[in-house]
Amino acid sequence: MESYRAAGAPALIKCSMLECAMCSGLDLPIRMELERLARIRRFHAGETVLGEQETVTSVGNVVAGILRMQKTLLDGRQQIVGLLLPHDMFGRVFTSVSHVAIEAATDATLCCYNRVNFEELIKRHSELEHRVLRSVAHELDAAQDWMLLLATQTVTERVATFLLLLWRRARQQENMRKKSPQIVEVPISRKDVASYLGTTVESVSRSIQSMVRGNAISIVDTTHIQIENLGLLLELSGRDRSDFHEGTERRARTG
Amino acid sequence: MESYRAAGAPALIKCSMLECAMCSGLDLPIRMELERLARIRRFHAGETVLGEQETVTSVGNVVAGILRMQKTLLDGRQQIVGLLLPHDMFGRVFTSVSHVAIEAATDATLCCYNRVNFEELIKRHSELEHRVLRSVAHELDAAQDWMLLLATQTVTERVATFLLLLWRRARQQENMRKKSPQIVEVPISRKDVASYLGTTVESVSRSIQSMVRGNAISIVDTTHIQIENLGLLLELSGRDRSDFHEGTERRARTG
DNA sequence: CGAGCAATTGAACGCTGTCAACCCGAGTGG
DNA sequence: CCACTCGGGTTGACAGCGTTCAATTGCTCG
């Protein structure tokens, strides 16, 4: 864990004011203990938060910005195995050595807790462990879904799925603000998109351009893509509509 | 959850006698409660334990045999996103709808608990939730490692990695029995191997044969493969030696 | 304005999926 | 006992998607 901290930034702040996922909604006594442990850290894009196979000293959650979790093979090939967005937890409790590297994909602000202290807190407050479990379970779902994507889908399908993922996420945010965005922001570089999708920047570019020619999307600028035909984009993704409409849980047979 | 049960098999048994992962080492009172909930179920190879997007009514752990977790795309393409071996937990607590299908890859025996009852038990005994967390975290590590494999490695590398995985697992078991096996058993069909590795049976076959020609392995029979040159197989896998030697945790810098 | 990086475009090669034929062992029935 | 069938596995030929290498464009920043 690097110790970068923006000059002048307060080392200790009221976590509850940030409404972070870790502590919001918790009982006041637990929250006060959490606040005592909380340290705000800022990272610039490209900086390493935690190295692969490094000892995990801190856990916490993303306040702002995006982190990438990635793994690297001996010969340098690497793959992004997960993105961490604001509110997501990072780090792994009850595990000394990390199996992924965590880096800042954009400038990022993190709310960190000393891992050992946090684990002690967990032992006294099972509600905290429950939250960690939910977080890890959610990550597992995402990872398994991505395995399906990486193993069976074409590059164009992957790109379409990724765009729809960004769209859904934005829609969730915007729904609260009563907007209907057709322009999705791609908050990370093409290189990171490619690495996340298990392909190359060239292939991503080609897929995007082919979807532009197919009138599914259009390009506003490098980081903003307009959805011209949502249905078509859905078809191109090869995914089920419900994959992008949270809350529409279907059930097959009743066990 | 299908209700197949071998005729004459006892519906209720002493779970502690099975030394299952869920209950072994737990305090006696919790274990007794678990035993009361436990139901042994048997499945034949190919049977569905839990359908994709089906309501999760049971959780538990594998007693014998192998389960596959898989996901299916609209057009039928499917991918095995995890294998469940004896002692592994299956099912997902605190989640009503499953995101994966669970099927028996071989004849299998499961120790099942009603999910809701199990969740109640969890709320009273945090040690149980801790075990679930460890299990899910372990699954997540495996999933992320497999993402790296699927996205960046060649089919031959994947096959080599898979063989070494089986080898390591066998070695762990055998180490206790003081044996040194050079023959690994492939406990699932070529089709399942291919689906787990994100490829086809043809490519798996070709990779195996090419490794035979390269004197890395030799074929005893369809389900038994002899490792002729472990170092060569490791090279072919493109993996780090430590990936297959549990307990050799390295640390980079000290945080 | 030039340097440098990101993104796009083009061309060629190669891995691997697809389709097909073949082999083989197990189970079946005459 | 043998012919037949069937499913799983292997092998071969071939095409296509996507990577690789290379060149070009466009944008940002000093």
PDB file of N, CA and C in Angstrom, chain B residues 170-223:
ATOM      1  N   ALA B 170      -4.576 -33.588  -6.240  1.00  0.00           N
ATOM      2  CA  ALA B 170      -4.307 -34.976  -5.879  1.00  0.00           C
ATOM      3  C   ALA B 170      -3.141 -35.046  -4.900  1.00  0.00           C
ATOM      4  N   ARG B 171      -2.119 -34.227  -5.171  1.00  0.00           N
ATOM      5  CA  ARG B 171      -0.940 -34.232  -4.325  1.00  0.00           C
ATOM      6  C   ARG B 171      -1.292 -33.854  -2.886  1.00  0.00           C
ATOM      7  N   GLN B 172      -2.195 -32.876  -2.757  1.00  0.00           N
ATOM      8  CA  GLN B 172      -2.623 -32.480  -1.421  1.00  0.00           C
ATOM      9  C   GLN B 172      -3.252 -33.648  -0.668  1.00  0.00           C
ATOM     10  N   GLN B 173      -4.114 -34.335  -1.390  1.00  0.00           N
ATOM     11  CA  GLN B 173      -4.770 -35.490  -0.779  1.00  0.00           C
ATOM     12  C   GLN B 173      -3.745 -36.562  -0.442  1.00  0.00           C
ATOM     13  N   GLU B 174      -2.884 -36.824  -1.430  1.00  0.00           N
ATOM     14  CA  GLU B 174      -1.959 -37.951  -1.305  1.00  0.00           C
ATOM     15  C   GLU B 174      -0.868 -37.676  -0.283  1.00  0.00           C
ATOM     16  N   ASN B 175      -0.493 -36.411  -0.167  1.00  0.00           N
ATOM     17  CA  ASN B 175       0.569 -36.074   0.764  1.00  0.00           C
ATOM     18  C   ASN B 175       0.288 -36.623   2.155  1.00  0.00           C
ATOM     19  N   MET B 176      -0.975 -36.604   2.510  1.00  0.00           N
ATOM     20  CA  MET B 176      -1.357 -37.119   3.812  1.00  0.00           C
ATOM     21  C   MET B 176      -1.169 -38.635   3.854  1.00  0.00           C
ATOM     22  N   ARG B 177      -1.254 -39.216   2.699  1.00  0.00           N
ATOM     23  CA  ARG B 177      -1.117 -40.674   2.646  1.00  0.00           C
ATOM     24  C   ARG B 177       0.283 -41.084   2.177  1.00  0.00           C
ATOM     25  N   LYS B 178       1.171 -40.092   2.105  1.00  0.00           N
ATOM     26  CA  LYS B 178       2.574 -40.358   1.767  1.00  0.00           C
ATOM     27  C   LYS B 178       2.732 -41.107   0.438  1.00  0.00           C
ATOM     28  N   LYS B 179       2.081 -40.561  -0.577  1.00  0.00           N
ATOM     29  CA  LYS B 179       2.291 -41.124  -1.916  1.00  0.00           C
ATOM     30  C   LYS B 179       2.738 -40.012  -2.854  1.00  0.00           C
ATOM     31  N   SER B 180       3.310 -40.397  -3.962  1.00  0.00           N
ATOM     32  CA  SER B 180       3.783 -39.399  -4.912  1.00  0.00           C
ATOM     33  C   SER B 180       3.246 -39.751  -6.296  1.00  0.00           C
ATOM     34  N   PRO B 181       2.085 -39.254  -6.631  1.00  0.00           N
ATOM     35  CA  PRO B 181       1.422 -39.680  -7.853  1.00  0.00           C
ATOM     36  C   PRO B 181       1.924 -38.914  -9.069  1.00  0.00           C
ATOM     37  N   GLN B 182       2.273 -39.612 -10.099  1.00  0.00           N
ATOM     38  CA  GLN B 182       2.579 -38.958 -11.363  1.00  0.00           C
ATOM     39  C   GLN B 182       1.434 -39.139 -12.348  1.00  0.00           C
ATOM     40  N   ILE B 183       0.451 -39.896 -11.930  1.00  0.00           N
ATOM     41  CA  ILE B 183      -0.707 -40.094 -12.786  1.00  0.00           C
ATOM     42  C   ILE B 183      -1.882 -39.307 -12.225  1.00  0.00           C
ATOM     43  N   VAL B 184      -2.375 -38.377 -13.024  1.00  0.00           N
ATOM     44  CA  VAL B 184      -3.523 -37.599 -12.569  1.00  0.00           C
ATOM     45  C   VAL B 184      -4.791 -38.148 -13.201  1.00  0.00           C
ATOM     46  N   GLU B 185      -5.831 -38.174 -12.393  1.00  0.00           N
ATOM     47  CA  GLU B 185      -7.121 -38.622 -12.888  1.00  0.00           C
ATOM     48  C   GLU B 185      -7.924 -37.417 -13.342  1.00  0.00           C
ATOM     49  N   VAL B 186      -8.438 -37.479 -14.550  1.00  0.00           N
ATOM     50  CA  VAL B 186      -9.326 -36.427 -15.039  1.00  0.00           C
ATOM     51  C   VAL B 186     -10.752 -36.906 -14.769  1.00  0.00           C
ATOM     52  N   PRO B 187     -11.384 -36.347 -13.753  1.00  0.00           N
ATOM     53  CA  PRO B 187     -12.625 -36.936 -13.255  1.00  0.00           C
ATOM     54  C   PRO B 187     -13.867 -36.550 -14.036  1.00  0.00           C
ATOM     55  N   ILE B 188     -13.706 -35.701 -15.030  1.00  0.00           N
ATOM     56  CA  ILE B 188     -14.877 -35.263 -15.793  1.00  0.00           C
ATOM     57  C   ILE B 188     -14.666 -35.521 -17.281  1.00  0.00           C
ATOM     58  N   SER B 189     -15.737 -35.433 -18.037  1.00  0.00           N
ATOM     59  CA  SER B 189     -15.690 -35.740 -19.468  1.00  0.00           C
ATOM     60  C   SER B 189     -14.904 -34.676 -20.233  1.00  0.00           C
ATOM     61  N   ARG B 190     -14.465 -35.032 -21.433  1.00  0.00           N
ATOM     62  CA  ARG B 190     -13.762 -34.080 -22.293  1.00  0.00           C
ATOM     63  C   ARG B 190     -14.640 -32.859 -22.556  1.00  0.00           C
ATOM     64  N   LYS B 191     -15.914 -33.110 -22.706  1.00  0.00           N
ATOM     65  CA  LYS B 191     -16.843 -32.008 -22.973  1.00  0.00           C
ATOM     66  C   LYS B 191     -16.818 -30.999 -21.823  1.00  0.00           C
ATOM     67  N   ASP B 192     -16.825 -31.515 -20.604  1.00  0.00           N
ATOM     68  CA  ASP B 192     -16.792 -30.616 -19.456  1.00  0.00           C
ATOM     69  C   ASP B 192     -15.438 -29.920 -19.339  1.00  0.00           C
ATOM     70  N   VAL B 193     -14.371 -30.651 -19.635  1.00  0.00           N
ATOM     71  CA  VAL B 193     -13.047 -30.027 -19.631  1.00  0.00           C
ATOM     72  C   VAL B 193     -13.033 -28.870 -20.622  1.00  0.00           C
ATOM     73  N   ALA B 194     -13.524 -29.139 -21.810  1.00  0.00           N
ATOM     74  CA  ALA B 194     -13.548 -28.113 -22.856  1.00  0.00           C
ATOM     75  C   ALA B 194     -14.373 -26.914 -22.409  1.00  0.00           C
ATOM     76  N   SER B 195     -15.531 -27.169 -21.840  1.00  0.00           N
ATOM     77  CA  SER B 195     -16.403 -26.072 -21.428  1.00  0.00           C
ATOM     78  C   SER B 195     -15.784 -25.272 -20.289  1.00  0.00           C
ATOM     79  N   TYR B 196     -15.080 -25.975 -19.404  1.00  0.00           N
ATOM     80  CA  TYR B 196     -14.427 -25.281 -18.291  1.00  0.00           C
ATOM     81  C   TYR B 196     -13.284 -24.420 -18.814  1.00  0.00           C
ATOM     82  N   LEU B 197     -12.599 -24.904 -19.853  1.00  0.00           N
ATOM     83  CA  LEU B 197     -11.445 -24.187 -20.396  1.00  0.00           C
ATOM     84  C   LEU B 197     -11.843 -23.199 -21.489  1.00  0.00           C
ATOM     85  N   GLY B 198     -13.127 -23.095 -21.729  1.00  0.00           N
ATOM     86  CA  GLY B 198     -13.593 -22.137 -22.721  1.00  0.00           C
ATOM     87  C   GLY B 198     -13.166 -22.475 -24.128  1.00  0.00           C
ATOM     88  N   THR B 199     -13.202 -23.760 -24.474  1.00  0.00           N
ATOM     89  CA  THR B 199     -12.805 -24.164 -25.813  1.00  0.00           C
ATOM     90  C   THR B 199     -13.646 -25.359 -26.244  1.00  0.00           C
ATOM     91  N   THR B 200     -13.155 -26.114 -27.211  1.00  0.00           N
ATOM     92  CA  THR B 200     -13.915 -27.245 -27.741  1.00  0.00           C
ATOM     93  C   THR B 200     -13.210 -28.559 -27.423  1.00  0.00           C
ATOM     94  N   VAL B 201     -13.945 -29.651 -27.519  1.00  0.00           N
ATOM     95  CA  VAL B 201     -13.329 -30.959 -27.270  1.00  0.00           C
ATOM     96  C   VAL B 201     -12.213 -31.218 -28.269  1.00  0.00           C
ATOM     97  N   GLU B 202     -12.394 -30.774 -29.495  1.00  0.00           N
ATOM     98  CA  GLU B 202     -11.370 -30.995 -30.509  1.00  0.00           C
ATOM     99  C   GLU B 202     -10.057 -30.313 -30.134  1.00  0.00           C
ATOM    100  N   SER B 203     -10.163 -29.070 -29.691  1.00  0.00           N
ATOM    101  CA  SER B 203      -8.950 -28.340 -29.336  1.00  0.00           C
ATOM    102  C   SER B 203      -8.283 -28.946 -28.109  1.00  0.00           C
ATOM    103  N   VAL B 204      -9.087 -29.393 -27.149  1.00  0.00           N
ATOM    104  CA  VAL B 204      -8.525 -30.047 -25.969  1.00  0.00           C
ATOM    105  C   VAL B 204      -7.764 -31.291 -26.397  1.00  0.00           C
ATOM    106  N   SER B 205      -8.392 -32.070 -27.250  1.00  0.00           N
ATOM    107  CA  SER B 205      -7.768 -33.291 -27.727  1.00  0.00           C
ATOM    108  C   SER B 205      -6.446 -32.986 -28.435  1.00  0.00           C
ATOM    109  N   ARG B 206      -6.472 -32.011 -29.310  1.00  0.00           N
ATOM    110  CA  ARG B 206      -5.258 -31.633 -30.034  1.00  0.00           C
ATOM    111  C   ARG B 206      -4.158 -31.182 -29.076  1.00  0.00           C
ATOM    112  N   SER B 207      -4.511 -30.393 -28.078  1.00  0.00           N
ATOM    113  CA  SER B 207      -3.510 -29.922 -27.126  1.00  0.00           C
ATOM    114  C   SER B 207      -2.908 -31.080 -26.347  1.00  0.00           C
ATOM    115  N   ILE B 208      -3.761 -31.992 -25.917  1.00  0.00           N
ATOM    116  CA  ILE B 208      -3.258 -33.146 -25.167  1.00  0.00           C
ATOM    117  C   ILE B 208      -2.296 -33.949 -26.032  1.00  0.00           C
ATOM    118  N   GLN B 209      -2.707 -34.205 -27.266  1.00  0.00           N
ATOM    119  CA  GLN B 209      -1.860 -35.007 -28.141  1.00  0.00           C
ATOM    120  C   GLN B 209      -0.531 -34.307 -28.436  1.00  0.00           C
ATOM    121  N   SER B 210      -0.583 -32.998 -28.557  1.00  0.00           N
ATOM    122  CA  SER B 210       0.662 -32.271 -28.831  1.00  0.00           C
ATOM    123  C   SER B 210       1.593 -32.334 -27.615  1.00  0.00           C
ATOM    124  N   MET B 211       1.008 -32.355 -26.423  1.00  0.00           N
ATOM    125  CA  MET B 211       1.840 -32.471 -25.220  1.00  0.00           C
ATOM    126  C   MET B 211       2.388 -33.889 -25.078  1.00  0.00           C
ATOM    127  N   VAL B 212       1.642 -34.848 -25.597  1.00  0.00           N
ATOM    128  CA  VAL B 212       2.140 -36.218 -25.624  1.00  0.00           C
ATOM    129  C   VAL B 212       3.345 -36.299 -26.561  1.00  0.00           C
ATOM    130  N   ARG B 213       3.194 -35.707 -27.757  1.00  0.00           N
ATOM    131  CA  ARG B 213       4.291 -35.713 -28.725  1.00  0.00           C
ATOM    132  C   ARG B 213       5.508 -34.976 -28.181  1.00  0.00           C
ATOM    133  N   GLY B 214       5.259 -33.959 -27.317  1.00  0.00           N
ATOM    134  CA  GLY B 214       6.355 -33.215 -26.726  1.00  0.00           C
ATOM    135  C   GLY B 214       6.932 -33.877 -25.484  1.00  0.00           C
ATOM    136  N   ASN B 215       6.433 -35.075 -25.170  1.00  0.00           N
ATOM    137  CA  ASN B 215       6.931 -35.855 -24.023  1.00  0.00           C
ATOM    138  C   ASN B 215       6.723 -35.167 -22.677  1.00  0.00           C
ATOM    139  N   ALA B 216       5.728 -34.313 -22.611  1.00  0.00           N
ATOM    140  CA  ALA B 216       5.403 -33.712 -21.319  1.00  0.00           C
ATOM    141  C   ALA B 216       4.507 -34.653 -20.525  1.00  0.00           C
ATOM    142  N   ILE B 217       3.629 -35.325 -21.236  1.00  0.00           N
ATOM    143  CA  ILE B 217       2.700 -36.251 -20.597  1.00  0.00           C
ATOM    144  C   ILE B 217       2.563 -37.499 -21.463  1.00  0.00           C
ATOM    145  N   SER B 218       1.916 -38.517 -20.931  1.00  0.00           N
ATOM    146  CA  SER B 218       1.513 -39.654 -21.742  1.00  0.00           C
ATOM    147  C   SER B 218       0.135 -40.102 -21.273  1.00  0.00           C
ATOM    148  N   ILE B 219      -0.553 -40.775 -22.159  1.00  0.00           N
ATOM    149  CA  ILE B 219      -1.930 -41.128 -21.873  1.00  0.00           C
ATOM    150  C   ILE B 219      -2.029 -42.579 -21.424  1.00  0.00           C
ATOM    151  N   VAL B 220      -2.549 -42.774 -20.227  1.00  0.00           N
ATOM    152  CA  VAL B 220      -2.787 -44.121 -19.724  1.00  0.00           C
ATOM    153  C   VAL B 220      -4.101 -44.627 -20.314  1.00  0.00           C
ATOM    154  N   ASP B 221      -5.147 -43.904 -20.023  1.00  0.00           N
ATOM    155  CA  ASP B 221      -6.428 -44.111 -20.697  1.00  0.00           C
ATOM    156  C   ASP B 221      -7.155 -42.776 -20.727  1.00  0.00           C
ATOM    157  N   THR B 222      -8.366 -42.785 -21.207  1.00  0.00           N
ATOM    158  CA  THR B 222      -9.060 -41.516 -21.419  1.00  0.00           C
ATOM    159  C   THR B 222      -9.097 -40.649 -20.160  1.00  0.00           C
ATOM    160  N   THR B 223      -9.212 -41.271 -19.007  1.00  0.00           N
ATOM    161  CA  THR B 223      -9.386 -40.489 -17.795  1.00  0.00           C
ATOM    162  C   THR B 223      -8.123 -40.438 -16.924  1.00  0.00           C
TER     163      THR B 223
END
